[in-house]
GROMACS .gro file of C-alpha atoms in nm:
model
  272
    1UNK     CA    1   1.208   0.517  -0.384
    2UNK     CA    2   1.301   0.360  -0.051
    3UNK     CA    3   1.106   0.034  -0.072
    4UNK     CA    4   1.192  -0.074   0.281
    5UNK     CA    5   1.074   0.258   0.425
    6UNK     CA    6   0.754   0.239   0.219
    7UNK     CA    7   0.681  -0.110   0.350
    8UNK     CA    8   0.747   0.012   0.703
    9UNK     CA    9   0.506   0.300   0.642
   10UNK     CA   10   0.223   0.057   0.562
   11UNK     CA   11   0.317  -0.192   0.834
   12UNK     CA   12   0.440  -0.478   0.615
   13UNK     CA   13   0.757  -0.654   0.731
   14UNK     CA   14   0.800  -0.921   0.464
   15UNK     CA   15   0.586  -0.894   0.149
   16UNK     CA   16   0.721  -1.217   0.002
   17UNK     CA   17   0.721  -1.293  -0.371
   18UNK     CA   18   0.438  -1.170  -0.595
   19UNK     CA   19   0.119  -1.370  -0.531
   20UNK     CA   20  -0.251  -1.292  -0.530
   21UNK     CA   21  -0.257  -1.327  -0.152
   22UNK     CA   22   0.045  -1.101  -0.118
   23UNK     CA   23  -0.115  -0.840  -0.342
   24UNK     CA   24  -0.432  -0.846  -0.131
   25UNK     CA   25  -0.232  -0.802   0.190
   26UNK     CA   26  -0.041  -0.505   0.046
   27UNK     CA   27  -0.365  -0.347  -0.080
   28UNK     CA   28  -0.537  -0.381   0.258
   29UNK     CA   29  -0.235  -0.238   0.437
   30UNK     CA   30  -0.215   0.060   0.203
   31UNK     CA   31  -0.579   0.168   0.220
   32UNK     CA   32  -0.586   0.120   0.597
   33UNK     CA   33  -0.271   0.324   0.667
   34UNK     CA   34  -0.229   0.579   0.387
   35UNK     CA   35  -0.524   0.818   0.389
   36UNK     CA   36  -0.708   0.972   0.099
   37UNK     CA   37  -0.672   1.342   0.182
   38UNK     CA   38  -0.675   1.694   0.040
   39UNK     CA   39  -0.434   1.867   0.278
   40UNK     CA   40  -0.187   1.993   0.016
   41UNK     CA   41  -0.472   2.137  -0.190
   42UNK     CA   42  -0.628   2.301   0.113
   43UNK     CA   43  -0.290   2.451   0.202
   44UNK     CA   44  -0.252   2.578  -0.157
   45UNK     CA   45   0.073   2.388  -0.204
   46UNK     CA   46   0.092   2.264  -0.563
   47UNK     CA   47   0.169   1.898  -0.625
   48UNK     CA   48   0.221   1.700  -0.944
   49UNK     CA   49   0.109   1.358  -1.068
   50UNK     CA   50   0.469   1.232  -1.052
   51UNK     CA   51   0.443   0.907  -0.851
   52UNK     CA   52   0.793   0.950  -0.708
   53UNK     CA   53   0.695   1.284  -0.556
   54UNK     CA   54   0.385   1.123  -0.407
   55UNK     CA   55   0.583   0.830  -0.267
   56UNK     CA   56   0.827   1.069  -0.100
   57UNK     CA   57   0.539   1.256   0.066
   58UNK     CA   58   0.375   0.933   0.179
   59UNK     CA   59   0.694   0.790   0.326
   60UNK     CA   60   0.883   1.093   0.455
   61UNK     CA   61   0.590   1.308   0.569
   62UNK     CA   62   0.339   1.038   0.664
   63UNK     CA   63   0.077   1.188   0.432
   64UNK     CA   64  -0.148   1.054   0.159
   65UNK     CA   65  -0.320   1.229  -0.129
   66UNK     CA   66  -0.588   1.143  -0.379
   67UNK     CA   67  -0.602   0.893  -0.665
   68UNK     CA   68  -0.308   1.015  -0.873
   69UNK     CA   69  -0.085   1.019  -0.567
   70UNK     CA   70  -0.208   0.706  -0.391
   71UNK     CA   71  -0.232   0.475  -0.691
   72UNK     CA   72   0.076   0.627  -0.852
   73UNK     CA   73   0.291   0.567  -0.545
   74UNK     CA   74   0.137   0.225  -0.481
   75UNK     CA   75   0.220   0.123  -0.839
   76UNK     CA   76   0.586   0.210  -0.776
   77UNK     CA   77   0.589  -0.007  -0.465
   78UNK     CA   78   0.425  -0.298  -0.644
   79UNK     CA   79   0.667  -0.275  -0.938
   80UNK     CA   80   0.962  -0.266  -0.699
   81UNK     CA   81   0.829  -0.588  -0.544
   82UNK     CA   82   0.801  -0.761  -0.884
   83UNK     CA   83   0.432  -0.712  -0.967
   84UNK     CA   84   0.313  -0.648  -1.324
   85UNK     CA   85   0.123  -0.320  -1.284
   86UNK     CA   86  -0.055  -0.116  -1.552
   87UNK     CA   87  -0.191   0.241  -1.528
   88UNK     CA   88  -0.532   0.320  -1.679
   89UNK     CA   89  -0.717   0.646  -1.747
   90UNK     CA   90  -1.042   0.636  -1.552
   91UNK     CA   91  -1.340   0.849  -1.462
   92UNK     CA   92  -1.550   0.851  -1.146
   93UNK     CA   93  -1.924   0.914  -1.183
   94UNK     CA   94  -2.052   1.119  -0.887
   95UNK     CA   95  -2.407   1.087  -0.756
   96UNK     CA   96  -2.485   1.422  -0.921
   97UNK     CA   97  -2.416   1.281  -1.270
   98UNK     CA   98  -2.715   1.094  -1.421
   99UNK     CA   99  -2.498   0.889  -1.661
  100UNK     CA  100  -2.146   0.743  -1.657
  101UNK     CA  101  -1.897   1.019  -1.733
  102UNK     CA  102  -1.647   0.792  -1.909
  103UNK     CA  103  -1.272   0.804  -1.862
  104UNK     CA  104  -1.249   1.180  -1.806
  105UNK     CA  105  -0.908   1.147  -1.646
  106UNK     CA  106  -1.036   1.240  -1.301
  107UNK     CA  107  -0.914   0.901  -1.179
  108UNK     CA  108  -0.604   0.684  -1.214
  109UNK     CA  109  -0.692   0.314  -1.197
  110UNK     CA  110  -0.454   0.018  -1.178
  111UNK     CA  111  -0.458  -0.341  -1.294
  112UNK     CA  112  -0.215  -0.615  -1.194
  113UNK     CA  113  -0.155  -0.923  -1.408
  114UNK     CA  114  -0.009  -1.272  -1.394
  115UNK     CA  115  -0.142  -1.380  -1.053
  116UNK     CA  116  -0.372  -1.674  -1.119
  117UNK     CA  117  -0.590  -1.841  -0.858
  118UNK     CA  118  -0.860  -2.106  -0.874
  119UNK     CA  119  -1.123  -1.829  -0.873
  120UNK     CA  120  -0.929  -1.612  -1.118
  121UNK     CA  121  -0.734  -1.838  -1.356
  122UNK     CA  122  -0.645  -1.555  -1.594
  123UNK     CA  123  -0.472  -1.377  -1.309
  124UNK     CA  124  -0.587  -1.020  -1.387
  125UNK     CA  125  -0.694  -0.790  -1.100
  126UNK     CA  126  -0.841  -0.445  -1.046
  127UNK     CA  127  -0.627  -0.267  -0.787
  128UNK     CA  128  -0.732   0.069  -0.645
  129UNK     CA  129  -0.594   0.235  -0.334
  130UNK     CA  130  -0.708   0.578  -0.453
  131UNK     CA  131  -1.086   0.584  -0.429
  132UNK     CA  132  -1.106   0.684  -0.064
  133UNK     CA  133  -1.425   0.495   0.011
  134UNK     CA  134  -1.359   0.223  -0.246
  135UNK     CA  135  -1.239  -0.133  -0.239
  136UNK     CA  136  -1.051  -0.288   0.053
  137UNK     CA  137  -0.861  -0.541  -0.156
  138UNK     CA  138  -0.816  -0.629  -0.526
  139UNK     CA  139  -1.110  -0.754  -0.731
  140UNK     CA  140  -1.071  -1.021  -1.002
  141UNK     CA  141  -1.106  -0.870  -1.348
  142UNK     CA  142  -1.408  -1.093  -1.405
  143UNK     CA  143  -1.765  -0.963  -1.437
  144UNK     CA  144  -1.967  -1.024  -1.123
  145UNK     CA  145  -2.073  -0.905  -0.782
  146UNK     CA  146  -1.821  -0.880  -0.501
  147UNK     CA  147  -1.869  -0.826  -0.128
  148UNK     CA  148  -1.595  -0.672   0.082
  149UNK     CA  149  -1.767  -0.628   0.414
  150UNK     CA  150  -1.956  -0.416   0.483
  151UNK     CA  151  -1.977  -0.292   0.120
  152UNK     CA  152  -2.073  -0.454  -0.209
  153UNK     CA  153  -1.947  -0.386  -0.562
  154UNK     CA  154  -2.015  -0.499  -0.917
  155UNK     CA  155  -1.753  -0.523  -1.190
  156UNK     CA  156  -1.872  -0.530  -1.550
  157UNK     CA  157  -1.773  -0.431  -1.899
  158UNK     CA  158  -1.794  -0.057  -1.955
  159UNK     CA  159  -2.064   0.083  -2.181
  160UNK     CA  160  -1.887   0.420  -2.185
  161UNK     CA  161  -1.537   0.298  -2.271
  162UNK     CA  162  -1.513   0.031  -2.547
  163UNK     CA  163  -1.305  -0.260  -2.425
  164UNK     CA  164  -1.287  -0.110  -2.078
  165UNK     CA  165  -1.432  -0.192  -1.740
  166UNK     CA  166  -1.670  -0.036  -1.488
  167UNK     CA  167  -1.670  -0.073  -1.111
  168UNK     CA  168  -2.014  -0.007  -0.961
  169UNK     CA  169  -2.004   0.130  -0.606
  170UNK     CA  170  -2.223   0.030  -0.313
  171UNK     CA  171  -2.539   0.247  -0.347
  172UNK     CA  172  -2.493   0.380   0.007
  173UNK     CA  173  -2.171   0.557  -0.083
  174UNK     CA  174  -2.086   0.894  -0.238
  175UNK     CA  175  -2.018   0.797  -0.600
  176UNK     CA  176  -2.193   0.571  -0.849
  177UNK     CA  177  -1.919   0.403  -1.046
  178UNK     CA  178  -1.579   0.426  -1.211
  179UNK     CA  179  -1.503   0.345  -1.577
  180UNK     CA  180  -1.152   0.295  -1.712
  181UNK     CA  181  -0.995   0.243  -2.053
  182UNK     CA  182  -0.803  -0.070  -2.147
  183UNK     CA  183  -0.496   0.105  -2.288
  184UNK     CA  184  -0.191   0.194  -2.083
  185UNK     CA  185  -0.198   0.548  -1.940
  186UNK     CA  186   0.084   0.787  -1.856
  187UNK     CA  187   0.111   1.102  -1.646
  188UNK     CA  188   0.006   1.302  -1.955
  189UNK     CA  189  -0.342   1.150  -1.920
  190UNK     CA  190  -0.391   1.318  -1.581
  191UNK     CA  191  -0.188   1.640  -1.565
  192UNK     CA  192  -0.457   1.875  -1.699
  193UNK     CA  193  -0.734   1.731  -1.484
  194UNK     CA  194  -0.508   1.733  -1.179
  195UNK     CA  195  -0.444   2.104  -1.232
  196UNK     CA  196  -0.819   2.172  -1.234
  197UNK     CA  197  -0.891   1.951  -0.934
  198UNK     CA  198  -0.609   2.115  -0.737
  199UNK     CA  199  -0.682   2.481  -0.811
  200UNK     CA  200  -1.028   2.547  -0.958
  201UNK     CA  201  -1.272   2.713  -0.715
  202UNK     CA  202  -1.539   2.468  -0.837
  203UNK     CA  203  -1.327   2.163  -0.749
  204UNK     CA  204  -1.464   1.961  -0.456
  205UNK     CA  205  -1.106   1.917  -0.334
  206UNK     CA  206  -1.061   2.294  -0.319
  207UNK     CA  207  -1.399   2.348  -0.160
  208UNK     CA  208  -1.374   2.088   0.114
  209UNK     CA  209  -1.118   1.955   0.361
  210UNK     CA  210  -1.146   1.577   0.329
  211UNK     CA  211  -0.969   1.280   0.484
  212UNK     CA  212  -1.086   0.920   0.430
  213UNK     CA  213  -0.964   0.575   0.529
  214UNK     CA  214  -1.100   0.231   0.436
  215UNK     CA  215  -1.075  -0.077   0.661
  216UNK     CA  216  -1.266  -0.400   0.724
  217UNK     CA  217  -1.535  -0.210   0.915
  218UNK     CA  218  -1.613   0.042   0.641
  219UNK     CA  219  -1.495   0.397   0.584
  220UNK     CA  220  -1.399   0.672   0.829
  221UNK     CA  221  -1.410   1.024   0.686
  222UNK     CA  222  -1.353   1.373   0.819
  223UNK     CA  223  -1.520   1.632   0.598
  224UNK     CA  224  -1.479   1.982   0.732
  225UNK     CA  225  -1.542   1.954   1.105
  226UNK     CA  226  -1.751   1.635   1.105
  227UNK     CA  227  -1.645   1.272   1.144
  228UNK     CA  228  -1.852   1.024   0.944
  229UNK     CA  229  -1.857   0.647   0.938
  230UNK     CA  230  -1.992   0.468   0.632
  231UNK     CA  231  -2.204   0.287   0.539
  232UNK     CA  232  -2.404   0.326   0.862
  233UNK     CA  233  -2.395   0.707   0.842
  234UNK     CA  234  -2.289   0.769   1.202
  235UNK     CA  235  -2.185   1.133   1.241
  236UNK     CA  236  -1.991   1.317   1.513
  237UNK     CA  237  -1.939   1.691   1.509
  238UNK     CA  238  -1.581   1.783   1.603
  239UNK     CA  239  -1.650   2.104   1.792
  240UNK     CA  240  -1.302   2.210   1.899
  241UNK     CA  241  -0.965   2.221   1.730
  242UNK     CA  242  -0.816   1.983   1.986
  243UNK     CA  243  -1.086   1.720   1.925
  244UNK     CA  244  -1.047   1.762   1.549
  245UNK     CA  245  -0.670   1.719   1.570
  246UNK     CA  246  -0.705   1.415   1.797
  247UNK     CA  247  -0.927   1.243   1.539
  248UNK     CA  248  -0.685   1.320   1.256
  249UNK     CA  249  -0.400   1.176   1.461
  250UNK     CA  250  -0.573   0.874   1.614
  251UNK     CA  251  -0.785   0.756   1.320
  252UNK     CA  252  -0.575   0.868   1.024
  253UNK     CA  253  -0.219   0.896   1.167
  254UNK     CA  254  -0.201   1.256   1.042
  255UNK     CA  255   0.013   1.495   1.244
  256UNK     CA  256  -0.012   1.859   1.137
  257UNK     CA  257   0.255   2.117   1.211
  258UNK     CA  258   0.162   2.439   1.392
  259UNK     CA  259   0.105   2.640   1.074
  260UNK     CA  260  -0.109   2.366   0.918
  261UNK     CA  261  -0.315   2.322   1.233
  262UNK     CA  262  -0.418   2.686   1.249
  263UNK     CA  263  -0.457   2.741   0.876
  264UNK     CA  264  -0.668   2.430   0.819
  265UNK     CA  265  -0.881   2.484   1.129
  266UNK     CA  266  -0.956   2.836   1.008
  267UNK     CA  267  -1.055   2.700   0.665
  268UNK     CA  268  -1.293   2.438   0.802
  269UNK     CA  269  -1.447   2.692   1.037
  270UNK     CA  270  -1.505   2.931   0.746
  271UNK     CA  271  -1.676   2.657   0.542
  272UNK     CA  272  -1.917   2.548   0.818
   0.00000   0.00000   0.00000
């Protein structure tokens, strides 16, 4: 992986040595500049959960991905910069699920260790650049409520995964919570679920073109032909292909080639 090019991609000139403040700055830069998106799935171009493949796509093609790609690639960058990063098998509970789903493998979560602060003397952090409308910066791995304007979160011990943790999402957002196991995960924990999410007709990633980006103001999302801003719920219909492409370029730094532009516009029109 080209670490310098990756840092350039997220707009960081000098990350400095591993510190809690440095980790937070890298996290903010990543979620603000590398979008959560389903373009490869919508284009029916198979990907893997190999983090090196994801990093190459993020750096060389200015694209993003979803949790396996975003957190996988981000973990490579953090490790290259000297951070102690651990993969965890997680599971996101959607609003349609009445109970926590447990660590189904539909999410890759990260923790980073050894960065103590006055507020977090143990130095353990939840890191997640792959939730789309999730956290803006790391959260101390300490039970409690956390506000990252304009959203609020709660971190607590998981009832679904013994020894694990649960991140509760702001109730105004699209998912309820995410549980993850304490043990170290590998790509084998995610390959089967990734295959389903990438190809199954029932998969929300197959059904819907989605791009999301988190910043200090909330979350911008394009779903189909509509632009949403959360948590206030402001919605703008993107009525023409040119307007749709302008939003993808200006808000998410996504440039589509000619084939992608026409193929994806046809798909979102069909799904309206």
